[in-house]
Amino acid sequence: MLIINQVNQREVGLTNNLKSKKIMLKKSIQLFFAISLSVLLIQSVNAQSVWDSTGTTIYYNDGKVGIGSTSPTGHFSVVKTGTIGANGNFTNAYIYLADGTRQLGLDPNQVYASNELILSAVSGYIGMQTNGTERLRINNTGRVGIGNDAVDISGTALDQLVVGNGSSSQGMVLYHGNTSDAGYAFANTSGALTGRILYRGSSDRIGIQHGGVEKITIASNLVNIIPNAVFDGNVGIGASTPEELLHVSSGTSGDAVLRLEADTDNSFEGDNTRIEMFQDDGSIGVYIGFDQDWNGGGTQSDNLFRIVPRRANTNIEDAFIIKTEGSTGDVQSYIGIGTTDPTNALEVNGTIRSKEVRVEATGWPDYVFHPEYELRSLEEIEAHIKAKGHLPEVPSAKEVEEEGQHLGEMQQLLLKKIEELTLHVIELKKENEAQQKEIEKLKGN
């Protein structure tokens, strides 16, 4: 101002001729440049108090910087309206970075990076993309989707981690059922959880489910499989390297036990346990197993172990049977071949061919030759034959037909009769010799 006042005083006493006007114009131009220079000097002094530089680096010394705000909240504040949006509109970004190929935009709701990364608060989730396709999503409840933007395939709050292919609801789910259950689930294309592997904390067991039904249960003392299990290869029970389709081993000691059981409720309804071996269409084969023979009134009558061949779709039920009957302390067993109801230790309905049959017996009839043995006379034998039609002690034909014969007893009886016959022959020989002597004597006279 002082410079401006001095210039004005100099112009007061000038004449109004042309020369004096030129002088005033010149002085005015000088005044303008003087004022402009003063302003620049003042601004330069003020600026140097906030900004400073070191080489090519410029930095801010104090205060806050605001873009779009006259009262910045933070040291560097950008204030505007709008958001990048799902389509990645970088013109709405608050801060924009680019390297010539990739772009990064930020706003208060979203971080968006060239279709590779989306961090969003507006939609309530964090998402990550590659090649324009979402690969990872974490929603506002903490549930995670990998390969799927659907973090709740089953449509419930059970899903915690979903891994899918991005094109459908098909995938794998890590979920929790309640405070004690958790597991993995496998969803089909419609999102139905058709398969599960789960741990049930309430019962301390692991289960494998299909269609909502637990097919395999693994607990500390059991493995339960229902209803069907298919294994492609050899199965070992107690054998680490099974050599057959089913290999049961007790290891270095103990019995190898395979237990088959039916009718665990003991209701005597005729349930049977069998091992069935059939060929092709099942028209031929054999089954080996236990049949519970019952009387139809709900009570058990017999237990039958059977070997039943099958030919031309027909079971031969009486091929081989072991029958047990009786009560506790008095159980009897009978073997039947060709019969379904044996009543003897071994009962065969058919022909037996053998090179040798050895029968153990006691009371062999050597006693016939003892001096004290009372031999029936021929007259007694003749009278018995006339009355009974068979030898004494020998069963009749009717008895043999109805009851059969005891082979050991019959052998003893036949030998006894032969020995008795031998004694009679010896006695007759003696009588004959005595008579012959009498005849010779009579001839000599």
GROMACS .gro file of C-alpha atoms in nm:
model
  445
    1MET     CA    1   0.000   0.000   0.000
    2LEU     CA    2   0.284   0.214   0.069
    3ILE     CA    3   0.415   0.171  -0.284
    4ILE     CA    4   0.075   0.237  -0.425
    5ASN     CA    5   0.041   0.568  -0.228
    6GLN     CA    6   0.384   0.700  -0.349
    7VAL     CA    7   0.298   0.641  -0.710
    8ASN     CA    8  -0.029   0.829  -0.680
    9GLN     CA    9   0.144   1.136  -0.525
   10ARG     CA   10   0.388   1.150  -0.812
   11GLU     CA   11   0.103   1.164  -1.063
   12VAL     CA   12  -0.078   1.464  -0.895
   13GLY     CA   13   0.139   1.743  -1.028
   14LEU     CA   14   0.166   1.621  -1.383
   15THR     CA   15   0.019   1.809  -1.673
   16ASN     CA   16  -0.259   1.670  -1.882
   17ASN     CA   17  -0.066   1.659  -2.199
   18LEU     CA   18   0.004   1.339  -2.396
   19LYS     CA   19   0.345   1.297  -2.245
   20SER     CA   20   0.212   1.295  -1.895
   21LYS     CA   21  -0.052   1.026  -1.990
   22LYS     CA   22   0.214   0.793  -2.122
   23ILE     CA   23   0.408   0.837  -1.803
   24MET     CA   24   0.099   0.744  -1.596
   25LEU     CA   25   0.034   0.426  -1.805
   26LYS     CA   26   0.391   0.321  -1.760
   27LYS     CA   27   0.369   0.382  -1.386
   28SER     CA   28   0.042   0.182  -1.364
   29ILE     CA   29   0.202  -0.122  -1.531
   30GLN     CA   30   0.489  -0.100  -1.287
   31LEU     CA   31   0.241  -0.084  -1.000
   32PHE     CA   32   0.058  -0.401  -1.121
   33PHE     CA   33   0.375  -0.603  -1.140
   34ALA     CA   34   0.483  -0.476  -0.800
   35ILE     CA   35   0.154  -0.583  -0.640
   36SER     CA   36   0.161  -0.925  -0.815
   37LEU     CA   37   0.515  -0.986  -0.703
   38SER     CA   38   0.422  -0.897  -0.345
   39VAL     CA   39   0.134  -1.148  -0.347
   40LEU     CA   40   0.358  -1.422  -0.486
   41LEU     CA   41   0.622  -1.350  -0.227
   42ILE     CA   42   0.364  -1.365   0.053
   43GLN     CA   43   0.217  -1.695  -0.082
   44SER     CA   44   0.563  -1.840  -0.126
   45VAL     CA   45   0.651  -1.761   0.233
   46ASN     CA   46   0.321  -1.915   0.360
   47ALA     CA   47   0.356  -2.226   0.140
   48GLN     CA   48   0.704  -2.301   0.255
   49SER     CA   49   0.572  -2.316   0.610
   50VAL     CA   50   0.342  -2.622   0.523
   51TRP     CA   51   0.508  -2.803   0.230
   52ASP     CA   52   0.874  -2.886   0.199
   53SER     CA   53   1.089  -3.078  -0.044
   54THR     CA   54   1.398  -3.293  -0.048
   55GLY     CA   55   1.534  -3.336  -0.395
   56THR     CA   56   1.240  -3.449  -0.607
   57THR     CA   57   1.030  -3.546  -0.302
   58ILE     CA   58   0.762  -3.309  -0.175
   59TYR     CA   59   0.600  -3.369   0.163
   60TYR     CA   60   0.342  -3.205   0.388
   61ASN     CA   61   0.468  -3.068   0.716
   62ASP     CA   62   0.155  -3.005   0.920
   63GLY     CA   63  -0.225  -2.992   0.918
   64LYS     CA   64  -0.477  -3.197   0.716
   65VAL     CA   65  -0.544  -3.226   0.345
   66GLY     CA   66  -0.901  -3.237   0.221
   67ILE     CA   67  -1.029  -3.319  -0.126
   68GLY     CA   68  -1.395  -3.236  -0.160
   69SER     CA   69  -1.400  -3.107   0.199
   70THR     CA   70  -1.304  -2.778   0.364
   71SER     CA   71  -1.283  -2.949   0.703
   72PRO     CA   72  -1.102  -3.283   0.650
   73THR     CA   73  -1.149  -3.537   0.925
   74GLY     CA   74  -0.828  -3.728   0.877
   75HIS     CA   75  -0.486  -3.616   0.768
   76PHE     CA   76  -0.595  -3.699   0.412
   77SER     CA   77  -0.971  -3.691   0.346
   78VAL     CA   78  -1.159  -3.755   0.022
   79VAL     CA   79  -1.528  -3.672   0.043
   80LYS     CA   80  -1.785  -3.728  -0.233
   81THR     CA   81  -2.102  -3.920  -0.308
   82GLY     CA   82  -2.154  -4.243  -0.504
   83THR     CA   83  -1.980  -4.581  -0.512
   84ILE     CA   84  -1.789  -4.789  -0.765
   85GLY     CA   85  -2.072  -5.040  -0.796
   86ALA     CA   86  -2.074  -5.402  -0.902
   87ASN     CA   87  -1.978  -5.318  -1.261
   88GLY     CA   88  -1.647  -5.169  -1.156
   89ASN     CA   89  -1.718  -4.808  -1.266
   90PHE     CA   90  -1.387  -4.647  -1.174
   91THR     CA   91  -1.520  -4.295  -1.252
   92ASN     CA   92  -1.704  -4.321  -0.920
   93ALA     CA   93  -1.394  -4.422  -0.727
   94TYR     CA   94  -1.276  -4.197  -0.444
   95ILE     CA   95  -0.917  -4.303  -0.507
   96TYR     CA   96  -0.800  -4.443  -0.839
   97LEU     CA   97  -0.468  -4.619  -0.909
   98ALA     CA   98  -0.348  -4.763  -1.240
   99ASP     CA   99  -0.027  -4.904  -1.387
  100GLY     CA  100  -0.138  -4.895  -1.749
  101THR     CA  101  -0.280  -5.249  -1.738
  102ARG     CA  102  -0.445  -5.301  -1.402
  103GLN     CA  103  -0.673  -5.062  -1.218
  104LEU     CA  104  -0.765  -5.026  -0.852
  105GLY     CA  105  -1.053  -4.821  -0.720
  106LEU     CA  106  -1.157  -4.753  -0.362
  107ASP     CA  107  -1.458  -4.599  -0.196
  108PRO     CA  108  -1.606  -4.633   0.155
  109ASN     CA  109  -1.812  -4.936   0.050
  110GLN     CA  110  -1.591  -5.127  -0.184
  111VAL     CA  111  -1.243  -5.214  -0.308
  112TYR     CA  112  -1.246  -5.314  -0.674
  113ALA     CA  113  -0.941  -5.431  -0.872
  114SER     CA  114  -0.983  -5.506  -1.244
  115ASN     CA  115  -1.224  -5.804  -1.201
  116GLU     CA  116  -0.975  -5.975  -0.970
  117LEU     CA  117  -1.075  -5.857  -0.623
  118ILE     CA  118  -1.397  -5.730  -0.474
  119LEU     CA  119  -1.418  -5.632  -0.107
  120SER     CA  120  -1.768  -5.506  -0.048
  121ALA     CA  121  -1.958  -5.381   0.254
  122VAL     CA  122  -2.273  -5.274   0.070
  123SER     CA  123  -2.387  -5.628  -0.021
  124GLY     CA  124  -2.279  -5.766   0.315
  125TYR     CA  125  -1.999  -5.988   0.191
  126ILE     CA  126  -1.632  -6.001   0.095
  127GLY     CA  127  -1.567  -6.145  -0.250
  128MET     CA  128  -1.263  -6.235  -0.458
  129GLN     CA  129  -1.263  -6.288  -0.835
  130THR     CA  130  -1.033  -6.423  -1.103
  131ASN     CA  131  -1.097  -6.371  -1.475
  132GLY     CA  132  -1.425  -6.200  -1.396
  133THR     CA  133  -1.567  -6.496  -1.199
  134GLU     CA  134  -1.620  -6.492  -0.826
  135ARG     CA  135  -1.410  -6.758  -0.652
  136LEU     CA  136  -1.444  -6.674  -0.281
  137ARG     CA  137  -1.720  -6.515  -0.076
  138ILE     CA  138  -1.744  -6.448   0.299
  139ASN     CA  139  -2.085  -6.317   0.399
  140ASN     CA  140  -2.183  -6.099   0.692
  141THR     CA  141  -2.248  -6.403   0.917
  142GLY     CA  142  -1.899  -6.545   0.866
  143ARG     CA  143  -2.004  -6.823   0.630
  144VAL     CA  144  -1.761  -6.893   0.346
  145GLY     CA  145  -1.813  -6.999  -0.014
  146ILE     CA  146  -1.522  -7.121  -0.229
  147GLY     CA  147  -1.598  -7.157  -0.600
  148ASN     CA  148  -1.958  -7.065  -0.525
  149ASP     CA  149  -2.123  -6.735  -0.444
  150ALA     CA  150  -2.391  -6.936  -0.260
  151VAL     CA  151  -2.266  -6.983   0.095
  152ASP     CA  152  -2.581  -7.168   0.205
  153ILE     CA  153  -2.639  -7.446  -0.047
  154SER     CA  154  -2.885  -7.622   0.181
  155GLY     CA  155  -3.080  -7.301   0.240
  156THR     CA  156  -3.026  -7.321   0.614
  157ALA     CA  157  -2.793  -7.162   0.864
  158LEU     CA  158  -2.606  -7.491   0.902
  159ASP     CA  159  -2.358  -7.428   0.620
  160GLN     CA  160  -2.028  -7.275   0.730
  161LEU     CA  161  -1.800  -7.345   0.432
  162VAL     CA  162  -1.922  -7.419   0.078
  163VAL     CA  163  -1.689  -7.542  -0.197
  164GLY     CA  164  -1.850  -7.559  -0.542
  165ASN     CA  165  -1.789  -7.521  -0.914
  166GLY     CA  166  -1.957  -7.182  -0.945
  167SER     CA  167  -2.211  -7.296  -1.205
  168SER     CA  168  -2.472  -7.451  -0.977
  169SER     CA  169  -2.549  -7.538  -0.618
  170GLN     CA  170  -2.348  -7.856  -0.648
  171GLY     CA  171  -2.056  -7.876  -0.408
  172MET     CA  172  -1.922  -7.970  -0.068
  173VAL     CA  173  -2.036  -7.808   0.254
  174LEU     CA  174  -1.873  -7.786   0.595
  175TYR     CA  175  -2.157  -7.740   0.840
  176HIS     CA  176  -2.267  -7.770   1.200
  177GLY     CA  177  -2.599  -7.919   1.301
  178ASN     CA  178  -2.618  -7.804   1.661
  179THR     CA  179  -2.385  -7.747   1.953
  180SER     CA  180  -2.242  -8.100   1.934
  181ASP     CA  181  -2.271  -8.213   1.570
  182ALA     CA  182  -2.056  -8.109   1.274
  183GLY     CA  183  -1.948  -8.255   0.944
  184TYR     CA  184  -1.917  -8.240   0.569
  185ALA     CA  185  -2.208  -8.256   0.327
  186PHE     CA  186  -2.216  -8.309  -0.049
  187ALA     CA  187  -2.488  -8.134  -0.250
  188ASN     CA  188  -2.626  -8.227  -0.591
  189THR     CA  189  -2.711  -7.978  -0.866
  190SER     CA  190  -3.039  -7.888  -0.699
  191GLY     CA  191  -2.867  -7.807  -0.370
  192ALA     CA  192  -2.997  -8.111  -0.182
  193LEU     CA  193  -2.746  -8.246   0.069
  194THR     CA  194  -2.752  -8.608  -0.052
  195GLY     CA  195  -2.435  -8.721   0.125
  196ARG     CA  196  -2.284  -8.639   0.463
  197ILE     CA  197  -1.983  -8.727   0.675
  198LEU     CA  198  -2.056  -8.611   1.025
  199TYR     CA  199  -1.944  -8.635   1.384
  200ARG     CA  200  -2.213  -8.665   1.649
  201GLY     CA  201  -2.071  -8.531   1.971
  202SER     CA  202  -2.373  -8.635   2.175
  203SER     CA  203  -2.305  -9.005   2.106
  204ASP     CA  204  -1.933  -8.980   2.020
  205ARG     CA  205  -1.957  -9.145   1.681
  206ILE     CA  206  -1.885  -9.077   1.314
  207GLY     CA  207  -2.156  -9.136   1.056
  208ILE     CA  208  -2.171  -9.150   0.677
  209GLN     CA  209  -2.515  -9.067   0.537
  210HIS     CA  210  -2.683  -9.087   0.200
  211GLY     CA  211  -3.026  -8.947   0.131
  212GLY     CA  212  -3.068  -8.856   0.497
  213VAL     CA  213  -3.011  -9.217   0.611
  214GLU     CA  214  -2.699  -9.311   0.805
  215LYS     CA  215  -2.536  -9.594   0.612
  216ILE     CA  216  -2.211  -9.635   0.807
  217THR     CA  217  -2.166  -9.570   1.177
  218ILE     CA  218  -1.822  -9.576   1.338
  219ALA     CA  219  -1.798  -9.570   1.716
  220SER     CA  220  -1.531  -9.664   1.966
  221ASN     CA  221  -1.639 -10.028   1.969
  222LEU     CA  222  -1.832 -10.088   1.646
  223VAL     CA  223  -1.866 -10.027   1.274
  224ASN     CA  224  -2.224 -10.051   1.149
  225ILE     CA  225  -2.306 -10.064   0.775
  226ILE     CA  226  -2.666 -10.059   0.641
  227PRO     CA  227  -2.809 -10.188   0.419
  228ASN     CA  228  -2.563 -10.252   0.131
  229ALA     CA  229  -2.187 -10.212   0.101
  230VAL     CA  230  -1.992 -10.268  -0.220
  231PHE     CA  231  -1.613 -10.302  -0.216
  232ASP     CA  232  -1.411 -10.308  -0.537
  233GLY     CA  233  -1.126 -10.538  -0.439
  234ASN     CA  234  -1.026 -10.765  -0.152
  235VAL     CA  235  -1.153 -10.699   0.199
  236GLY     CA  236  -0.944 -10.787   0.501
  237ILE     CA  237  -1.072 -10.833   0.855
  238GLY     CA  238  -0.770 -10.860   1.077
  239ALA     CA  239  -0.560 -10.894   0.761
  240SER     CA  240  -0.370 -10.591   0.632
  241THR     CA  241  -0.303 -10.752   0.292
  242PRO     CA  242  -0.613 -10.959   0.211
  243GLU     CA  243  -0.549 -11.234  -0.043
  244GLU     CA  244  -0.912 -11.309  -0.131
  245LEU     CA  245  -1.231 -11.109  -0.173
  246LEU     CA  246  -1.289 -11.165   0.199
  247HIS     CA  247  -0.994 -11.253   0.420
  248VAL     CA  248  -1.055 -11.302   0.793
  249SER     CA  249  -0.750 -11.345   1.014
  250SER     CA  250  -0.691 -11.351   1.389
  251GLY     CA  251  -0.327 -11.259   1.341
  252THR     CA  252  -0.057 -11.456   1.516
  253SER     CA  253  -0.290 -11.611   1.775
  254GLY     CA  254  -0.654 -11.672   1.854
  255ASP     CA  255  -0.947 -11.796   1.650
  256ALA     CA  256  -1.059 -11.637   1.324
  257VAL     CA  257  -1.429 -11.584   1.386
  258LEU     CA  258  -1.695 -11.489   1.135
  259ARG     CA  259  -2.035 -11.453   1.299
  260LEU     CA  260  -2.362 -11.436   1.107
  261GLU     CA  261  -2.678 -11.361   1.301
  262ALA     CA  262  -3.048 -11.323   1.228
  263ASP     CA  263  -3.356 -11.273   1.444
  264THR     CA  264  -3.185 -11.081   1.724
  265ASP     CA  265  -3.520 -11.019   1.892
  266ASN     CA  266  -3.561 -11.394   1.966
  267SER     CA  267  -3.921 -11.387   1.851
  268PHE     CA  268  -3.905 -11.731   1.683
  269GLU     CA  269  -4.060 -11.617   1.357
  270GLY     CA  270  -3.843 -11.844   1.142
  271ASP     CA  271  -3.563 -11.605   1.042
  272ASN     CA  272  -3.264 -11.784   0.894
  273THR     CA  273  -2.891 -11.718   0.865
  274ARG     CA  274  -2.732 -11.847   0.546
  275ILE     CA  275  -2.430 -11.835   0.320
  276GLU     CA  276  -2.562 -11.861  -0.035
  277MET     CA  277  -2.346 -11.956  -0.334
  278PHE     CA  278  -2.518 -11.936  -0.670
  279GLN     CA  279  -2.396 -11.929  -1.026
  280ASP     CA  280  -2.511 -11.711  -1.314
  281ASP     CA  281  -2.886 -11.659  -1.286
  282GLY     CA  282  -2.918 -11.843  -0.955
  283SER     CA  283  -3.068 -12.157  -1.106
  284ILE     CA  284  -2.786 -12.369  -0.969
  285GLY     CA  285  -2.579 -12.342  -0.655
  286VAL     CA  286  -2.597 -12.422  -0.287
  287TYR     CA  287  -2.669 -12.251   0.039
  288ILE     CA  288  -2.528 -12.340   0.377
  289GLY     CA  289  -2.700 -12.209   0.681
  290PHE     CA  290  -2.924 -12.231   0.979
  291ASP     CA  291  -3.299 -12.274   0.957
  292GLN     CA  292  -3.520 -12.214   1.254
  293ASP     CA  293  -3.796 -12.472   1.233
  294TRP     CA  294  -4.098 -12.345   1.418
  295ASN     CA  295  -4.446 -12.476   1.478
  296GLY     CA  296  -4.634 -12.170   1.351
  297GLY     CA  297  -4.751 -12.073   1.697
  298GLY     CA  298  -4.458 -11.848   1.770
  299THR     CA  299  -4.255 -12.113   1.954
  300GLN     CA  300  -3.942 -12.287   1.833
  301SER     CA  301  -3.947 -12.660   1.762
  302ASP     CA  302  -3.608 -12.746   1.606
  303ASN     CA  303  -3.285 -12.588   1.491
  304LEU     CA  304  -3.164 -12.713   1.156
  305PHE     CA  305  -2.823 -12.671   0.996
  306ARG     CA  306  -2.862 -12.738   0.626
  307ILE     CA  307  -2.653 -12.786   0.317
  308VAL     CA  308  -2.903 -12.736   0.037
  309PRO     CA  309  -2.793 -12.785  -0.325
  310ARG     CA  310  -2.993 -12.608  -0.596
  311ARG     CA  311  -3.040 -12.734  -0.949
  312ALA     CA  312  -3.285 -12.625  -1.217
  313ASN     CA  313  -3.423 -12.364  -0.975
  314THR     CA  314  -3.515 -12.640  -0.728
  315ASN     CA  315  -3.374 -12.665  -0.376
  316ILE     CA  316  -3.294 -13.013  -0.245
  317GLU     CA  317  -3.396 -12.946   0.112
  318ASP     CA  318  -3.310 -13.292   0.251
  319ALA     CA  319  -2.957 -13.320   0.111
  320PHE     CA  320  -2.783 -13.280   0.447
  321ILE     CA  321  -2.929 -13.176   0.780
  322ILE     CA  322  -2.806 -13.155   1.137
  323LYS     CA  323  -3.105 -13.121   1.367
  324THR     CA  324  -3.089 -13.023   1.731
  325GLU     CA  325  -3.377 -13.050   1.971
  326GLY     CA  326  -3.444 -13.060   2.340
  327SER     CA  327  -3.411 -12.817   2.628
  328THR     CA  328  -3.121 -12.692   2.836
  329GLY     CA  329  -2.919 -12.982   2.973
  330ASP     CA  330  -3.083 -13.233   2.740
  331VAL     CA  331  -3.003 -13.126   2.384
  332GLN     CA  332  -2.980 -13.395   2.119
  333SER     CA  333  -2.844 -13.368   1.767
  334TYR     CA  334  -2.920 -13.584   1.466
  335ILE     CA  335  -2.773 -13.596   1.116
  336GLY     CA  336  -2.999 -13.664   0.823
  337ILE     CA  337  -2.911 -13.738   0.461
  338GLY     CA  338  -3.208 -13.762   0.232
  339THR     CA  339  -3.445 -13.685   0.516
  340THR     CA  340  -3.564 -13.359   0.670
  341ASP     CA  341  -3.652 -13.511   1.008
  342PRO     CA  342  -3.378 -13.742   1.135
  343THR     CA  343  -3.440 -13.909   1.470
  344ASN     CA  344  -3.111 -14.096   1.498
  345ALA     CA  345  -2.752 -13.987   1.534
  346LEU     CA  346  -2.710 -14.061   1.160
  347GLU     CA  347  -3.009 -14.128   0.942
  348VAL     CA  348  -2.969 -14.195   0.570
  349ASN     CA  349  -3.259 -14.231   0.332
  350GLY     CA  350  -3.074 -14.403   0.050
  351THR     CA  351  -2.788 -14.633  -0.032
  352ILE     CA  352  -2.453 -14.625   0.145
  353ARG     CA  353  -2.149 -14.767  -0.028
  354SER     CA  354  -1.827 -14.808   0.163
  355LYS     CA  355  -1.511 -15.014   0.151
  356GLU     CA  356  -1.537 -15.082   0.520
  357VAL     CA  357  -1.772 -15.021   0.810
  358ARG     CA  358  -1.639 -15.075   1.159
  359VAL     CA  359  -1.892 -15.116   1.439
  360GLU     CA  360  -1.788 -15.105   1.801
  361ALA     CA  361  -1.971 -15.359   2.017
  362THR     CA  362  -1.962 -15.523   2.358
  363GLY     CA  363  -2.102 -15.857   2.475
  364TRP     CA  364  -1.963 -16.057   2.185
  365PRO     CA  365  -2.129 -16.403   2.204
  366ASP     CA  366  -1.825 -16.614   2.295
  367TYR     CA  367  -2.020 -16.701   2.608
  368VAL     CA  368  -2.212 -16.956   2.399
  369PHE     CA  369  -1.909 -17.186   2.422
  370HIS     CA  370  -1.885 -17.158   2.798
  371PRO     CA  371  -1.973 -17.484   2.984
  372GLU     CA  372  -2.244 -17.316   3.188
  373TYR     CA  373  -2.428 -17.185   2.882
  374GLU     CA  374  -2.771 -17.342   2.848
  375LEU     CA  375  -2.815 -17.432   2.485
  376ARG     CA  376  -3.170 -17.456   2.359
  377SER     CA  377  -3.260 -17.797   2.232
  378LEU     CA  378  -3.356 -17.847   1.872
  379GLU     CA  379  -3.702 -17.938   1.988
  380GLU     CA  380  -3.740 -17.599   2.161
  381ILE     CA  381  -3.617 -17.423   1.854
  382GLU     CA  382  -3.856 -17.617   1.634
  383ALA     CA  383  -4.149 -17.533   1.858
  384HIS     CA  384  -4.058 -17.159   1.854
  385ILE     CA  385  -4.030 -17.159   1.479
  386LYS     CA  386  -4.369 -17.322   1.443
  387ALA     CA  387  -4.522 -17.071   1.684
  388LYS     CA  388  -4.345 -16.746   1.579
  389GLY     CA  389  -4.221 -16.806   1.229
  390HIS     CA  390  -3.862 -16.704   1.307
  391LEU     CA  391  -3.570 -16.810   1.523
  392PRO     CA  392  -3.572 -16.726   1.893
  393GLU     CA  393  -3.430 -16.376   1.973
  394VAL     CA  394  -3.431 -16.282   1.605
  395PRO     CA  395  -3.669 -15.994   1.516
  396SER     CA  396  -3.954 -16.068   1.285
  397ALA     CA  397  -3.972 -15.941   0.931
  398LYS     CA  398  -4.241 -15.691   1.034
  399GLU     CA  399  -4.024 -15.547   1.309
  400VAL     CA  400  -3.730 -15.501   1.074
  401GLU     CA  401  -3.946 -15.335   0.810
  402GLU     CA  402  -4.094 -15.092   1.059
  403GLU     CA  403  -3.798 -15.019   1.282
  404GLY     CA  404  -3.498 -15.134   1.084
  405GLN     CA  405  -3.223 -15.334   1.240
  406HIS     CA  406  -2.937 -15.255   1.469
  407LEU     CA  407  -2.637 -15.360   1.270
  408GLY     CA  408  -2.411 -15.431   1.566
  409GLU     CA  409  -2.676 -15.622   1.760
  410MET     CA  410  -2.776 -15.818   1.451
  411GLN     CA  411  -2.417 -15.916   1.385
  412GLN     CA  412  -2.387 -16.040   1.743
  413LEU     CA  413  -2.719 -16.225   1.720
  414LEU     CA  414  -2.629 -16.393   1.393
  415LEU     CA  415  -2.293 -16.499   1.536
  416LYS     CA  416  -2.469 -16.632   1.845
  417LYS     CA  417  -2.702 -16.842   1.631
  418ILE     CA  418  -2.409 -16.969   1.427
  419GLU     CA  419  -2.227 -17.065   1.746
  420GLU     CA  420  -2.540 -17.238   1.882
  421LEU     CA  421  -2.582 -17.415   1.549
  422THR     CA  422  -2.217 -17.520   1.568
  423LEU     CA  423  -2.274 -17.675   1.910
  424HIS     CA  424  -2.580 -17.863   1.778
  425VAL     CA  425  -2.379 -17.987   1.481
  426ILE     CA  426  -2.101 -18.107   1.711
  427GLU     CA  427  -2.357 -18.283   1.930
  428LEU     CA  428  -2.523 -18.442   1.627
  429LYS     CA  429  -2.182 -18.554   1.500
  430LYS     CA  430  -2.112 -18.722   1.829
  431GLU     CA  431  -2.449 -18.895   1.822
  432ASN     CA  432  -2.389 -18.998   1.462
  433GLU     CA  433  -2.049 -19.146   1.543
  434ALA     CA  434  -2.195 -19.340   1.836
  435GLN     CA  435  -2.474 -19.474   1.617
  436GLN     CA  436  -2.222 -19.572   1.349
  437LYS     CA  437  -2.026 -19.772   1.601
  438GLU     CA  438  -2.342 -19.956   1.708
  439ILE     CA  439  -2.418 -20.034   1.345
  440GLU     CA  440  -2.068 -20.171   1.283
  441LYS     CA  441  -2.094 -20.378   1.595
  442LEU     CA  442  -2.426 -20.525   1.487
  443LYS     CA  443  -2.281 -20.609   1.144
  444GLY     CA  444  -1.995 -20.803   1.308
  445ASN     CA  445  -2.229 -21.024   1.496
   0.00000   0.00000   0.00000
